PDB file of C-alpha atoms in Angstrom:
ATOM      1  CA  UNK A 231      62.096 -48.686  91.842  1.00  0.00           C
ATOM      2  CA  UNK A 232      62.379 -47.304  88.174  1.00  0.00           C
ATOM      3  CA  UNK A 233      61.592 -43.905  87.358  1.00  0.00           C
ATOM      4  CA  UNK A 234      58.789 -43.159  84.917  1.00  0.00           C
ATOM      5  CA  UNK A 235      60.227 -40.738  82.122  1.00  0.00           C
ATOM      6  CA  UNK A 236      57.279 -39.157  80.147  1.00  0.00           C
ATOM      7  CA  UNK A 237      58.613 -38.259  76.624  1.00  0.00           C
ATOM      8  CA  UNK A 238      56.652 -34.931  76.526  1.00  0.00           C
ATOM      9  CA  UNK A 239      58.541 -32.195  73.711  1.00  0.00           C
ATOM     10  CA  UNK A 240      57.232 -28.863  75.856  1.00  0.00           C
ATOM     11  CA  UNK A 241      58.413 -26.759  73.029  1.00  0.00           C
ATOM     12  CA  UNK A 242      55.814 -28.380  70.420  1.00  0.00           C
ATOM     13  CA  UNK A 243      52.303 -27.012  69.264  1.00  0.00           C
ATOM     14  CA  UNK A 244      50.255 -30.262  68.419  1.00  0.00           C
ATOM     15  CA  UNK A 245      51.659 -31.691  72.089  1.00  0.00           C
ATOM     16  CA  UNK A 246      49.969 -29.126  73.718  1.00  0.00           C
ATOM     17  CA  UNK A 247      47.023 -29.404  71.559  1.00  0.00           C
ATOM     18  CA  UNK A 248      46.880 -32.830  72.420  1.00  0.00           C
ATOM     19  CA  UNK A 249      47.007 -32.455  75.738  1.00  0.00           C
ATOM     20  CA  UNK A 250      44.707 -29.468  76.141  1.00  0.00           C
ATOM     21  CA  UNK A 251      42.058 -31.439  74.558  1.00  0.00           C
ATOM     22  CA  UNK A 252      42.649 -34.494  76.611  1.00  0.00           C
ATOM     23  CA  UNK A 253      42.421 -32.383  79.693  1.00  0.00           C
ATOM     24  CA  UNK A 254      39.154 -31.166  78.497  1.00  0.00           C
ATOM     25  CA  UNK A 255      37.635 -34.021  78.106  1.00  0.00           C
ATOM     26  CA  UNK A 256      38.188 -35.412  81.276  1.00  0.00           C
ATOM     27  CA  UNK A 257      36.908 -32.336  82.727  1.00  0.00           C
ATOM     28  CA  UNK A 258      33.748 -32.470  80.877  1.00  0.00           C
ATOM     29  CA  UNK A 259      33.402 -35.784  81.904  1.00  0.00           C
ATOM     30  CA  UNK A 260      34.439 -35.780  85.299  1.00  0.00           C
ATOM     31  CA  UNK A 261      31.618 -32.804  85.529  1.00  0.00           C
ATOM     32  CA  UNK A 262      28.752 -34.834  83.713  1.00  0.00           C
ATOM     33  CA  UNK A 263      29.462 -37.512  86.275  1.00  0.00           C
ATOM     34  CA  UNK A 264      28.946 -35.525  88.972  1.00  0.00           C
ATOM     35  CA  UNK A 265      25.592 -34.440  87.931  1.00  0.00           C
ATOM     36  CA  UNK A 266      26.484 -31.191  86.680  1.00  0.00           C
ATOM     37  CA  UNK A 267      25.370 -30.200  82.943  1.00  0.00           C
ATOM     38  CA  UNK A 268      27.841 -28.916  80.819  1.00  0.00           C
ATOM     39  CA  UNK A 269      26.718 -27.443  77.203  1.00  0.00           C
ATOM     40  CA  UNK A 270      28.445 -28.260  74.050  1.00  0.00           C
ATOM     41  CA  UNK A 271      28.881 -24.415  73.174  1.00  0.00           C
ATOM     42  CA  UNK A 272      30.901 -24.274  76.366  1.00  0.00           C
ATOM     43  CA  UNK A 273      33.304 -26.657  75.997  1.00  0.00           C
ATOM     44  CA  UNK A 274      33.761 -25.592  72.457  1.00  0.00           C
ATOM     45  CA  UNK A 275      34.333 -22.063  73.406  1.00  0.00           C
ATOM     46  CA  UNK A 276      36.907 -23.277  76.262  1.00  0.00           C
ATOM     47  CA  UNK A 277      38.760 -25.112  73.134  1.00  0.00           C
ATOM     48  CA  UNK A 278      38.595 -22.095  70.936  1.00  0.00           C
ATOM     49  CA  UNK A 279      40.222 -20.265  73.382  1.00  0.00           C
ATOM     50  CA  UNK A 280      42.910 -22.569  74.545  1.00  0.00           C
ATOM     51  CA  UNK A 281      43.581 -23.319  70.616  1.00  0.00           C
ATOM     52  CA  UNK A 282      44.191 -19.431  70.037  1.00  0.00           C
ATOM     53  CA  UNK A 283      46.594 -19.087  72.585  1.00  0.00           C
ATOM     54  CA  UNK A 284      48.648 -22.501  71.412  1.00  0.00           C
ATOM     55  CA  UNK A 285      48.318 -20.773  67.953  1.00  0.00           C
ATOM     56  CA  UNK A 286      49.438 -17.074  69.224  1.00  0.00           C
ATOM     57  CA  UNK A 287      52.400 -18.797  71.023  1.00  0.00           C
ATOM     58  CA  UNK A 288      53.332 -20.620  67.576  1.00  0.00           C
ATOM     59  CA  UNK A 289      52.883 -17.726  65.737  1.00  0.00           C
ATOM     60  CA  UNK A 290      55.322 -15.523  68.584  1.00  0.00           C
ATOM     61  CA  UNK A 291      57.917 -18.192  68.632  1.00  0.00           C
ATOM     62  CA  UNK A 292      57.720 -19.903  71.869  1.00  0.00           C
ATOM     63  CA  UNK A 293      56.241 -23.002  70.582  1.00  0.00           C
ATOM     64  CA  UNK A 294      57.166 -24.777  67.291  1.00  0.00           C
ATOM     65  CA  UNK A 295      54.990 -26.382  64.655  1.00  0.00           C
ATOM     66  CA  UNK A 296      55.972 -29.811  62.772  1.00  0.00           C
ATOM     67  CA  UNK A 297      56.259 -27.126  59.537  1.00  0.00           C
ATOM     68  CA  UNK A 298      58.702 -25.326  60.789  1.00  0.00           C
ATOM     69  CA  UNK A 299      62.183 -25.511  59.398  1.00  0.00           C
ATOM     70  CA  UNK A 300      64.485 -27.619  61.530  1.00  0.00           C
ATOM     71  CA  UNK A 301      67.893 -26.099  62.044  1.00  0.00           C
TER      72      UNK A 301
END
């Protein structure tokens, strides 16, 4: 059986981005399906959040942004 490589750069900003907001989407949804009500000023506060950190960690180093200079 063949191994399923995911081609995920850890080290970049707009992957996490990506997938934080993918995440939250399918938690928003998987909660509206169950019946429970989730308001929009919520979820946008979750993704303010989780965008400020991916930003903080960009601006501290650990993660890198498509403008910065490649070595």
């Amino acid at each position: 059986m063949k191994k399923i490589k995911f081609n995920f750069n850890t080290k970049s900003a707009a992957a996490w981005t990506t997938l934080a907001g993918t995440v939250i989407s399918a938690g928003v949804g998987i909660l509206t399906a169950l019946g429970v009500t989730v308001d929009q000023t919520q979820a946008t506060t979750i993704t303010g959040v989780i965008t400020a950190v991916i930003s903080l960690l960009t601006a501290f180093g650990v993660l890198v942004a498509p403008t910065d200079k490649k070595e």
